[in-house]
Amino acid sequence: MPIPPKPKLLLDQHFRCIDELFGRSTYSELASLFDICGGENRPMARDDFLKELPGVDVIIAAKPTLNRDELSESRALKAIIEVSGTFQDGLDYEFCFKNGIEVLSCSPGFRYAVAEMTLGLILAGCRGIVEEHERFRQNEEHWVDDNIGTDFMLYGQSVGFVGYGEIARECKRLLDPFAPKVKAFDPWIERSGEKLVGVELCDLEYLLSTCRVIVIAATPTDENYKLISRQLVEQIPAGSLVVLASRAHLVDFEALVDAAQDRKIRFAADVFPIEPVEETSRFRSAKNVIWSPHRAAAVEGGRHPIGDMILHDCRNILRGKPNRRLKPATEETVASIFRAPLASRKGGNRVGKR
């Protein structure tokens, strides 16, 4: 009896590298499930990508760009998985939803590495570790000295999350041994009616004015650009620590740097408005800040949870089973990210934010 052909996987993950996304055993298991087309650590030519579409069961791409006509060419298509970190524009989501094609984002796969880095920035900011290190290098350190008004204990502290998604929840789990008093601002959760355990949902101004540690962890959308405005930054009490864990899109970055320069707050960030930061940028000489050059997941194996989640979900997709570890696109999430109604977009050509 002839062996039936494997399902077909079109892998166009570049700018990501294969070993960045997949551990060796994970990729081997994926290859045992699928006939993999592509998978090179370089961009796939558009003509080659489209030529492979007929008969494809799953597409994995950094920036999947497919219109209605192109999607119609692949009648076997069951799922499209993006590996940039957020849902990408340029895909006809309406066609996918109407035709039962799942669209999944790898964003949950970043939560462990980013939450760990966020915890590190919080601890460094609370206890003045970076600042005192620099003082030591200049022979100006404080020996057994209380830095009243700047350093503070994390234990029992008030911690507020702006956005309470995958990264914030993992960060809260890591913070639990410190017995924090946790607040969160997240309109998505309020609309969904989800009940949170150990977290007080509140409005944004209340969170900013009452939490000693503020973590910006929301997903960027067209609607939350500079959600943390200069006016709101001015309401943050002196001595607070602000940690930017998601994207600079969400904050008035200059206003936060100004507040840090005035020694009103400490500001820690792993992301910047423009990357890489210019050599002449004032950010490089700013005081009372902790900078990390967008490297929260840039650690050995830091993105391998993405590959593990892809393997898990692909197995279930082929078996017709539910339970996804990646983030599924819905009409509501896509409309929120791109604002324009799905019916008016049809896979438009704007560049999605990362």
PDB file of N, CA and C in Angstrom, residues 166-250:
ATOM      1  N   GLU A 166      -0.325  38.189  27.890  1.00  0.00           N
ATOM      2  CA  GLU A 166       0.555  37.060  28.163  1.00  0.00           C
ATOM      3  C   GLU A 166       1.799  37.472  28.958  1.00  0.00           C
ATOM      4  N   ILE A 167       2.461  38.561  28.528  1.00  0.00           N
ATOM      5  CA  ILE A 167       3.697  38.974  29.192  1.00  0.00           C
ATOM      6  C   ILE A 167       3.411  39.446  30.606  1.00  0.00           C
ATOM      7  N   ALA A 168       2.383  40.255  30.781  1.00  0.00           N
ATOM      8  CA  ALA A 168       2.054  40.764  32.112  1.00  0.00           C
ATOM      9  C   ALA A 168       1.697  39.625  33.059  1.00  0.00           C
ATOM     10  N   ARG A 169       0.946  38.650  32.580  1.00  0.00           N
ATOM     11  CA  ARG A 169       0.527  37.538  33.447  1.00  0.00           C
ATOM     12  C   ARG A 169       1.726  36.694  33.872  1.00  0.00           C
ATOM     13  N   GLU A 170       2.652  36.463  32.939  1.00  0.00           N
ATOM     14  CA  GLU A 170       3.850  35.712  33.302  1.00  0.00           C
ATOM     15  C   GLU A 170       4.710  36.516  34.270  1.00  0.00           C
ATOM     16  N   CYS A 171       4.787  37.823  34.044  1.00  0.00           N
ATOM     17  CA  CYS A 171       5.556  38.678  34.954  1.00  0.00           C
ATOM     18  C   CYS A 171       4.931  38.670  36.350  1.00  0.00           C
ATOM     19  N   LYS A 172       3.610  38.705  36.415  1.00  0.00           N
ATOM     20  CA  LYS A 172       2.931  38.656  37.707  1.00  0.00           C
ATOM     21  C   LYS A 172       3.230  37.339  38.417  1.00  0.00           C
ATOM     22  N   ARG A 173       3.282  36.245  37.655  1.00  0.00           N
ATOM     23  CA  ARG A 173       3.609  34.946  38.248  1.00  0.00           C
ATOM     24  C   ARG A 173       5.003  34.971  38.858  1.00  0.00           C
ATOM     25  N   LEU A 174       5.962  35.599  38.141  1.00  0.00           N
ATOM     26  CA  LEU A 174       7.323  35.699  38.661  1.00  0.00           C
ATOM     27  C   LEU A 174       7.398  36.606  39.889  1.00  0.00           C
ATOM     28  N   LEU A 175       6.512  37.595  39.948  1.00  0.00           N
ATOM     29  CA  LEU A 175       6.515  38.545  41.062  1.00  0.00           C
ATOM     30  C   LEU A 175       5.806  38.013  42.307  1.00  0.00           C
ATOM     31  N   ASP A 176       5.004  36.966  42.164  1.00  0.00           N
ATOM     32  CA  ASP A 176       4.186  36.490  43.282  1.00  0.00           C
ATOM     33  C   ASP A 176       4.962  36.254  44.572  1.00  0.00           C
ATOM     34  N   PRO A 177       6.192  35.717  44.541  1.00  0.00           N
ATOM     35  CA  PRO A 177       6.920  35.534  45.804  1.00  0.00           C
ATOM     36  C   PRO A 177       7.195  36.845  46.552  1.00  0.00           C
ATOM     37  N   PHE A 178       7.113  37.973  45.867  1.00  0.00           N
ATOM     38  CA  PHE A 178       7.320  39.267  46.514  1.00  0.00           C
ATOM     39  C   PHE A 178       6.026  39.826  47.111  1.00  0.00           C
ATOM     40  N   ALA A 179       4.942  39.077  47.004  1.00  0.00           N
ATOM     41  CA  ALA A 179       3.639  39.469  47.566  1.00  0.00           C
ATOM     42  C   ALA A 179       3.227  40.882  47.161  1.00  0.00           C
ATOM     43  N   PRO A 180       3.238  41.179  45.855  1.00  0.00           N
ATOM     44  CA  PRO A 180       2.875  42.537  45.433  1.00  0.00           C
ATOM     45  C   PRO A 180       1.371  42.772  45.504  1.00  0.00           C
ATOM     46  N   LYS A 181       1.006  44.046  45.574  1.00  0.00           N
ATOM     47  CA  LYS A 181      -0.395  44.450  45.422  1.00  0.00           C
ATOM     48  C   LYS A 181      -0.558  44.861  43.961  1.00  0.00           C
ATOM     49  N   VAL A 182      -1.258  44.041  43.182  1.00  0.00           N
ATOM     50  CA  VAL A 182      -1.249  44.179  41.729  1.00  0.00           C
ATOM     51  C   VAL A 182      -2.528  44.837  41.225  1.00  0.00           C
ATOM     52  N   LYS A 183      -2.347  45.840  40.372  1.00  0.00           N
ATOM     53  CA  LYS A 183      -3.449  46.483  39.653  1.00  0.00           C
ATOM     54  C   LYS A 183      -3.197  46.327  38.161  1.00  0.00           C
ATOM     55  N   ALA A 184      -4.250  46.440  37.369  1.00  0.00           N
ATOM     56  CA  ALA A 184      -4.105  46.345  35.920  1.00  0.00           C
ATOM     57  C   ALA A 184      -5.129  47.233  35.236  1.00  0.00           C
ATOM     58  N   PHE A 185      -4.683  47.862  34.159  1.00  0.00           N
ATOM     59  CA  PHE A 185      -5.581  48.584  33.256  1.00  0.00           C
ATOM     60  C   PHE A 185      -5.607  47.824  31.946  1.00  0.00           C
ATOM     61  N   ASP A 186      -6.790  47.325  31.563  1.00  0.00           N
ATOM     62  CA  ASP A 186      -6.915  46.571  30.324  1.00  0.00           C
ATOM     63  C   ASP A 186      -8.374  46.572  29.869  1.00  0.00           C
ATOM     64  N   PRO A 187      -8.736  47.463  28.933  1.00  0.00           N
ATOM     65  CA  PRO A 187     -10.127  47.522  28.452  1.00  0.00           C
ATOM     66  C   PRO A 187     -10.613  46.216  27.836  1.00  0.00           C
ATOM     67  N   TRP A 188      -9.690  45.415  27.237  1.00  0.00           N
ATOM     68  CA  TRP A 188     -10.084  44.142  26.650  1.00  0.00           C
ATOM     69  C   TRP A 188     -10.669  43.220  27.710  1.00  0.00           C
ATOM     70  N   ILE A 189     -10.014  43.168  28.852  1.00  0.00           N
ATOM     71  CA  ILE A 189     -10.483  42.283  29.924  1.00  0.00           C
ATOM     72  C   ILE A 189     -11.797  42.790  30.491  1.00  0.00           C
ATOM     73  N   GLU A 190     -11.917  44.090  30.633  1.00  0.00           N
ATOM     74  CA  GLU A 190     -13.177  44.656  31.134  1.00  0.00           C
ATOM     75  C   GLU A 190     -14.333  44.305  30.220  1.00  0.00           C
ATOM     76  N   ARG A 191     -14.117  44.398  28.903  1.00  0.00           N
ATOM     77  CA  ARG A 191     -15.187  44.078  27.947  1.00  0.00           C
ATOM     78  C   ARG A 191     -15.521  42.595  27.945  1.00  0.00           C
ATOM     79  N   SER A 192     -14.494  41.763  28.155  1.00  0.00           N
ATOM     80  CA  SER A 192     -14.724  40.321  28.116  1.00  0.00           C
ATOM     81  C   SER A 192     -15.423  39.805  29.365  1.00  0.00           C
ATOM     82  N   GLY A 193     -15.341  40.564  30.459  1.00  0.00           N
ATOM     83  CA  GLY A 193     -15.935  40.119  31.712  1.00  0.00           C
ATOM     84  C   GLY A 193     -15.102  39.088  32.443  1.00  0.00           C
ATOM     85  N   GLU A 194     -13.862  38.865  32.006  1.00  0.00           N
ATOM     86  CA  GLU A 194     -12.994  37.895  32.681  1.00  0.00           C
ATOM     87  C   GLU A 194     -12.743  38.317  34.127  1.00  0.00           C
ATOM     88  N   LYS A 195     -12.790  37.368  35.029  1.00  0.00           N
ATOM     89  CA  LYS A 195     -12.528  37.622  36.438  1.00  0.00           C
ATOM     90  C   LYS A 195     -11.074  37.260  36.747  1.00  0.00           C
ATOM     91  N   LEU A 196     -10.333  38.221  37.250  1.00  0.00           N
ATOM     92  CA  LEU A 196      -8.934  38.003  37.571  1.00  0.00           C
ATOM     93  C   LEU A 196      -8.772  37.714  39.060  1.00  0.00           C
ATOM     94  N   VAL A 197      -7.862  36.812  39.382  1.00  0.00           N
ATOM     95  CA  VAL A 197      -7.577  36.471  40.776  1.00  0.00           C
ATOM     96  C   VAL A 197      -6.318  37.205  41.216  1.00  0.00           C
ATOM     97  N   GLY A 198      -6.425  37.965  42.291  1.00  0.00           N
ATOM     98  CA  GLY A 198      -5.261  38.655  42.833  1.00  0.00           C
ATOM     99  C   GLY A 198      -4.854  39.880  42.067  1.00  0.00           C
ATOM    100  N   VAL A 199      -5.730  40.391  41.205  1.00  0.00           N
ATOM    101  CA  VAL A 199      -5.441  41.574  40.398  1.00  0.00           C
ATOM    102  C   VAL A 199      -6.648  42.501  40.435  1.00  0.00           C
ATOM    103  N   GLU A 200      -6.419  43.764  40.760  1.00  0.00           N
ATOM    104  CA  GLU A 200      -7.486  44.758  40.782  1.00  0.00           C
ATOM    105  C   GLU A 200      -7.522  45.499  39.443  1.00  0.00           C
ATOM    106  N   LEU A 201      -8.607  45.333  38.680  1.00  0.00           N
ATOM    107  CA  LEU A 201      -8.769  46.112  37.455  1.00  0.00           C
ATOM    108  C   LEU A 201      -9.148  47.541  37.818  1.00  0.00           C
ATOM    109  N   CYS A 202      -8.535  48.502  37.154  1.00  0.00           N
ATOM    110  CA  CYS A 202      -8.809  49.903  37.484  1.00  0.00           C
ATOM    111  C   CYS A 202      -8.577  50.763  36.252  1.00  0.00           C
ATOM    112  N   ASP A 203      -8.922  52.055  36.356  1.00  0.00           N
ATOM    113  CA  ASP A 203      -8.692  52.934  35.213  1.00  0.00           C
ATOM    114  C   ASP A 203      -7.226  53.367  35.189  1.00  0.00           C
ATOM    115  N   LEU A 204      -6.819  53.934  34.061  1.00  0.00           N
ATOM    116  CA  LEU A 204      -5.407  54.214  33.825  1.00  0.00           C
ATOM    117  C   LEU A 204      -4.860  55.276  34.780  1.00  0.00           C
ATOM    118  N   GLU A 205      -5.581  56.356  34.963  1.00  0.00           N
ATOM    119  CA  GLU A 205      -5.080  57.437  35.818  1.00  0.00           C
ATOM    120  C   GLU A 205      -4.907  56.966  37.253  1.00  0.00           C
ATOM    121  N   TYR A 206      -5.852  56.162  37.745  1.00  0.00           N
ATOM    122  CA  TYR A 206      -5.748  55.643  39.108  1.00  0.00           C
ATOM    123  C   TYR A 206      -4.515  54.753  39.240  1.00  0.00           C
ATOM    124  N   LEU A 207      -4.273  53.909  38.241  1.00  0.00           N
ATOM    125  CA  LEU A 207      -3.110  53.022  38.284  1.00  0.00           C
ATOM    126  C   LEU A 207      -1.816  53.844  38.328  1.00  0.00           C
ATOM    127  N   LEU A 208      -1.712  54.820  37.433  1.00  0.00           N
ATOM    128  CA  LEU A 208      -0.479  55.602  37.352  1.00  0.00           C
ATOM    129  C   LEU A 208      -0.221  56.400  38.620  1.00  0.00           C
ATOM    130  N   SER A 209      -1.268  56.801  39.290  1.00  0.00           N
ATOM    131  CA  SER A 209      -1.105  57.667  40.467  1.00  0.00           C
ATOM    132  C   SER A 209      -0.953  56.894  41.772  1.00  0.00           C
ATOM    133  N   THR A 210      -1.173  55.568  41.756  1.00  0.00           N
ATOM    134  CA  THR A 210      -1.157  54.804  43.008  1.00  0.00           C
ATOM    135  C   THR A 210      -0.147  53.664  43.044  1.00  0.00           C
ATOM    136  N   CYS A 211       0.527  53.361  41.923  1.00  0.00           N
ATOM    137  CA  CYS A 211       1.462  52.239  41.892  1.00  0.00           C
ATOM    138  C   CYS A 211       2.909  52.729  41.909  1.00  0.00           C
ATOM    139  N   ARG A 212       3.710  52.115  42.754  1.00  0.00           N
ATOM    140  CA  ARG A 212       5.134  52.483  42.834  1.00  0.00           C
ATOM    141  C   ARG A 212       5.902  51.931  41.634  1.00  0.00           C
ATOM    142  N   VAL A 213       5.476  50.753  41.143  1.00  0.00           N
ATOM    143  CA  VAL A 213       6.077  50.150  39.955  1.00  0.00           C
ATOM    144  C   VAL A 213       5.005  50.085  38.868  1.00  0.00           C
ATOM    145  N   ILE A 214       5.305  50.634  37.696  1.00  0.00           N
ATOM    146  CA  ILE A 214       4.362  50.659  36.576  1.00  0.00           C
ATOM    147  C   ILE A 214       5.019  49.943  35.403  1.00  0.00           C
ATOM    148  N   VAL A 215       4.365  48.895  34.899  1.00  0.00           N
ATOM    149  CA  VAL A 215       4.899  48.102  33.794  1.00  0.00           C
ATOM    150  C   VAL A 215       4.010  48.312  32.573  1.00  0.00           C
ATOM    151  N   ILE A 216       4.592  48.822  31.489  1.00  0.00           N
ATOM    152  CA  ILE A 216       3.860  49.037  30.237  1.00  0.00           C
ATOM    153  C   ILE A 216       4.008  47.778  29.398  1.00  0.00           C
ATOM    154  N   ALA A 217       2.907  47.020  29.272  1.00  0.00           N
ATOM    155  CA  ALA A 217       2.988  45.706  28.627  1.00  0.00           C
ATOM    156  C   ALA A 217       1.882  45.481  27.609  1.00  0.00           C
ATOM    157  N   ALA A 218       1.181  46.532  27.190  1.00  0.00           N
ATOM    158  CA  ALA A 218       0.059  46.383  26.263  1.00  0.00           C
ATOM    159  C   ALA A 218       0.556  46.116  24.841  1.00  0.00           C
ATOM    160  N   THR A 219      -0.291  45.470  24.059  1.00  0.00           N
ATOM    161  CA  THR A 219      -0.022  45.269  22.641  1.00  0.00           C
ATOM    162  C   THR A 219      -0.284  46.565  21.891  1.00  0.00           C
ATOM    163  N   PRO A 220       0.651  47.019  21.039  1.00  0.00           N
ATOM    164  CA  PRO A 220       0.403  48.252  20.288  1.00  0.00           C
ATOM    165  C   PRO A 220      -0.721  48.101  19.271  1.00  0.00           C
ATOM    166  N   THR A 221      -1.598  49.090  19.208  1.00  0.00           N
ATOM    167  CA  THR A 221      -2.669  49.141  18.211  1.00  0.00           C
ATOM    168  C   THR A 221      -2.732  50.556  17.657  1.00  0.00           C
ATOM    169  N   ASP A 222      -3.541  50.744  16.620  1.00  0.00           N
ATOM    170  CA  ASP A 222      -3.724  52.092  16.081  1.00  0.00           C
ATOM    171  C   ASP A 222      -4.356  53.022  17.112  1.00  0.00           C
ATOM    172  N   GLU A 223      -5.072  52.457  18.080  1.00  0.00           N
ATOM    173  CA  GLU A 223      -5.823  53.285  19.020  1.00  0.00           C
ATOM    174  C   GLU A 223      -5.041  53.657  20.276  1.00  0.00           C
ATOM    175  N   ASN A 224      -3.932  52.971  20.581  1.00  0.00           N
ATOM    176  CA  ASN A 224      -3.242  53.288  21.833  1.00  0.00           C
ATOM    177  C   ASN A 224      -1.882  53.955  21.630  1.00  0.00           C
ATOM    178  N   TYR A 225      -1.699  54.630  20.498  1.00  0.00           N
ATOM    179  CA  TYR A 225      -0.464  55.379  20.272  1.00  0.00           C
ATOM    180  C   TYR A 225      -0.328  56.476  21.329  1.00  0.00           C
ATOM    181  N   LYS A 226       0.809  56.493  22.016  1.00  0.00           N
ATOM    182  CA  LYS A 226       1.074  57.442  23.104  1.00  0.00           C
ATOM    183  C   LYS A 226      -0.065  57.448  24.124  1.00  0.00           C
ATOM    184  N   LEU A 227      -0.519  56.236  24.456  1.00  0.00           N
ATOM    185  CA  LEU A 227      -1.530  56.090  25.503  1.00  0.00           C
ATOM    186  C   LEU A 227      -1.065  56.765  26.790  1.00  0.00           C
ATOM    187  N   ILE A 228       0.216  56.579  27.131  1.00  0.00           N
ATOM    188  CA  ILE A 228       0.802  57.262  28.286  1.00  0.00           C
ATOM    189  C   ILE A 228       1.348  58.591  27.780  1.00  0.00           C
ATOM    190  N   SER A 229       0.496  59.618  27.821  1.00  0.00           N
ATOM    191  CA  SER A 229       0.824  60.934  27.280  1.00  0.00           C
ATOM    192  C   SER A 229       1.698  61.719  28.249  1.00  0.00           C
ATOM    193  N   ARG A 230       2.215  62.847  27.797  1.00  0.00           N
ATOM    194  CA  ARG A 230       3.002  63.712  28.683  1.00  0.00           C
ATOM    195  C   ARG A 230       2.165  64.151  29.878  1.00  0.00           C
ATOM    196  N   GLN A 231       0.904  64.446  29.639  1.00  0.00           N
ATOM    197  CA  GLN A 231       0.031  64.858  30.731  1.00  0.00           C
ATOM    198  C   GLN A 231      -0.087  63.761  31.790  1.00  0.00           C
ATOM    199  N   LEU A 232      -0.215  62.504  31.352  1.00  0.00           N
ATOM    200  CA  LEU A 232      -0.310  61.402  32.299  1.00  0.00           C
ATOM    201  C   LEU A 232       1.036  61.147  32.986  1.00  0.00           C
ATOM    202  N   VAL A 233       2.133  61.304  32.251  1.00  0.00           N
ATOM    203  CA  VAL A 233       3.455  61.127  32.861  1.00  0.00           C
ATOM    204  C   VAL A 233       3.637  62.095  34.016  1.00  0.00           C
ATOM    205  N   GLU A 234       3.132  63.300  33.845  1.00  0.00           N
ATOM    206  CA  GLU A 234       3.271  64.315  34.895  1.00  0.00           C
ATOM    207  C   GLU A 234       2.487  63.968  36.152  1.00  0.00           C
ATOM    208  N   GLN A 235       1.539  63.021  36.034  1.00  0.00           N
ATOM    209  CA  GLN A 235       0.750  62.613  37.198  1.00  0.00           C
ATOM    210  C   GLN A 235       1.389  61.452  37.969  1.00  0.00           C
ATOM    211  N   ILE A 236       2.454  60.876  37.422  1.00  0.00           N
ATOM    212  CA  ILE A 236       3.123  59.770  38.110  1.00  0.00           C
ATOM    213  C   ILE A 236       3.885  60.320  39.305  1.00  0.00           C
ATOM    214  N   PRO A 237       3.673  59.789  40.496  1.00  0.00           N
ATOM    215  CA  PRO A 237       4.327  60.339  41.690  1.00  0.00           C
ATOM    216  C   PRO A 237       5.847  60.204  41.641  1.00  0.00           C
ATOM    217  N   ALA A 238       6.525  61.148  42.281  1.00  0.00           N
ATOM    218  CA  ALA A 238       7.980  61.088  42.404  1.00  0.00           C
ATOM    219  C   ALA A 238       8.378  59.798  43.107  1.00  0.00           C
ATOM    220  N   GLY A 239       9.500  59.220  42.677  1.00  0.00           N
ATOM    221  CA  GLY A 239       9.993  57.993  43.287  1.00  0.00           C
ATOM    222  C   GLY A 239       9.446  56.726  42.672  1.00  0.00           C
ATOM    223  N   SER A 240       8.559  56.845  41.675  1.00  0.00           N
ATOM    224  CA  SER A 240       8.013  55.665  41.015  1.00  0.00           C
ATOM    225  C   SER A 240       9.004  55.119  39.999  1.00  0.00           C
ATOM    226  N   LEU A 241       8.806  53.861  39.649  1.00  0.00           N
ATOM    227  CA  LEU A 241       9.600  53.208  38.619  1.00  0.00           C
ATOM    228  C   LEU A 241       8.677  52.826  37.471  1.00  0.00           C
ATOM    229  N   VAL A 242       9.037  53.252  36.254  1.00  0.00           N
ATOM    230  CA  VAL A 242       8.280  52.884  35.052  1.00  0.00           C
ATOM    231  C   VAL A 242       9.146  51.964  34.208  1.00  0.00           C
ATOM    232  N   VAL A 243       8.602  50.795  33.868  1.00  0.00           N
ATOM    233  CA  VAL A 243       9.323  49.816  33.048  1.00  0.00           C
ATOM    234  C   VAL A 243       8.550  49.619  31.745  1.00  0.00           C
ATOM    235  N   LEU A 244       9.193  49.897  30.626  1.00  0.00           N
ATOM    236  CA  LEU A 244       8.578  49.735  29.308  1.00  0.00           C
ATOM    237  C   LEU A 244       8.997  48.380  28.746  1.00  0.00           C
ATOM    238  N   ALA A 245       8.038  47.449  28.710  1.00  0.00           N
ATOM    239  CA  ALA A 245       8.337  46.073  28.316  1.00  0.00           C
ATOM    240  C   ALA A 245       7.809  45.706  26.942  1.00  0.00           C
ATOM    241  N   SER A 246       6.878  46.502  26.374  1.00  0.00           N
ATOM    242  CA  SER A 246       6.275  46.108  25.096  1.00  0.00           C
ATOM    243  C   SER A 246       6.832  46.951  23.949  1.00  0.00           C
ATOM    244  N   ARG A 247       6.256  48.123  23.693  1.00  0.00           N
ATOM    245  CA  ARG A 247       6.704  48.950  22.576  1.00  0.00           C
ATOM    246  C   ARG A 247       6.664  50.425  22.953  1.00  0.00           C
ATOM    247  N   ALA A 248       7.598  51.199  22.396  1.00  0.00           N
ATOM    248  CA  ALA A 248       7.642  52.643  22.632  1.00  0.00           C
ATOM    249  C   ALA A 248       6.412  53.335  22.055  1.00  0.00           C
ATOM    250  N   HIS A 249       5.743  52.691  21.114  1.00  0.00           N
ATOM    251  CA  HIS A 249       4.490  53.168  20.526  1.00  0.00           C
ATOM    252  C   HIS A 249       3.485  53.619  21.598  1.00  0.00           C
ATOM    253  N   LEU A 250       3.527  52.987  22.766  1.00  0.00           N
ATOM    254  CA  LEU A 250       2.493  53.193  23.784  1.00  0.00           C
ATOM    255  C   LEU A 250       2.715  54.419  24.653  1.00  0.00           C
TER     256      LEU A 250
END
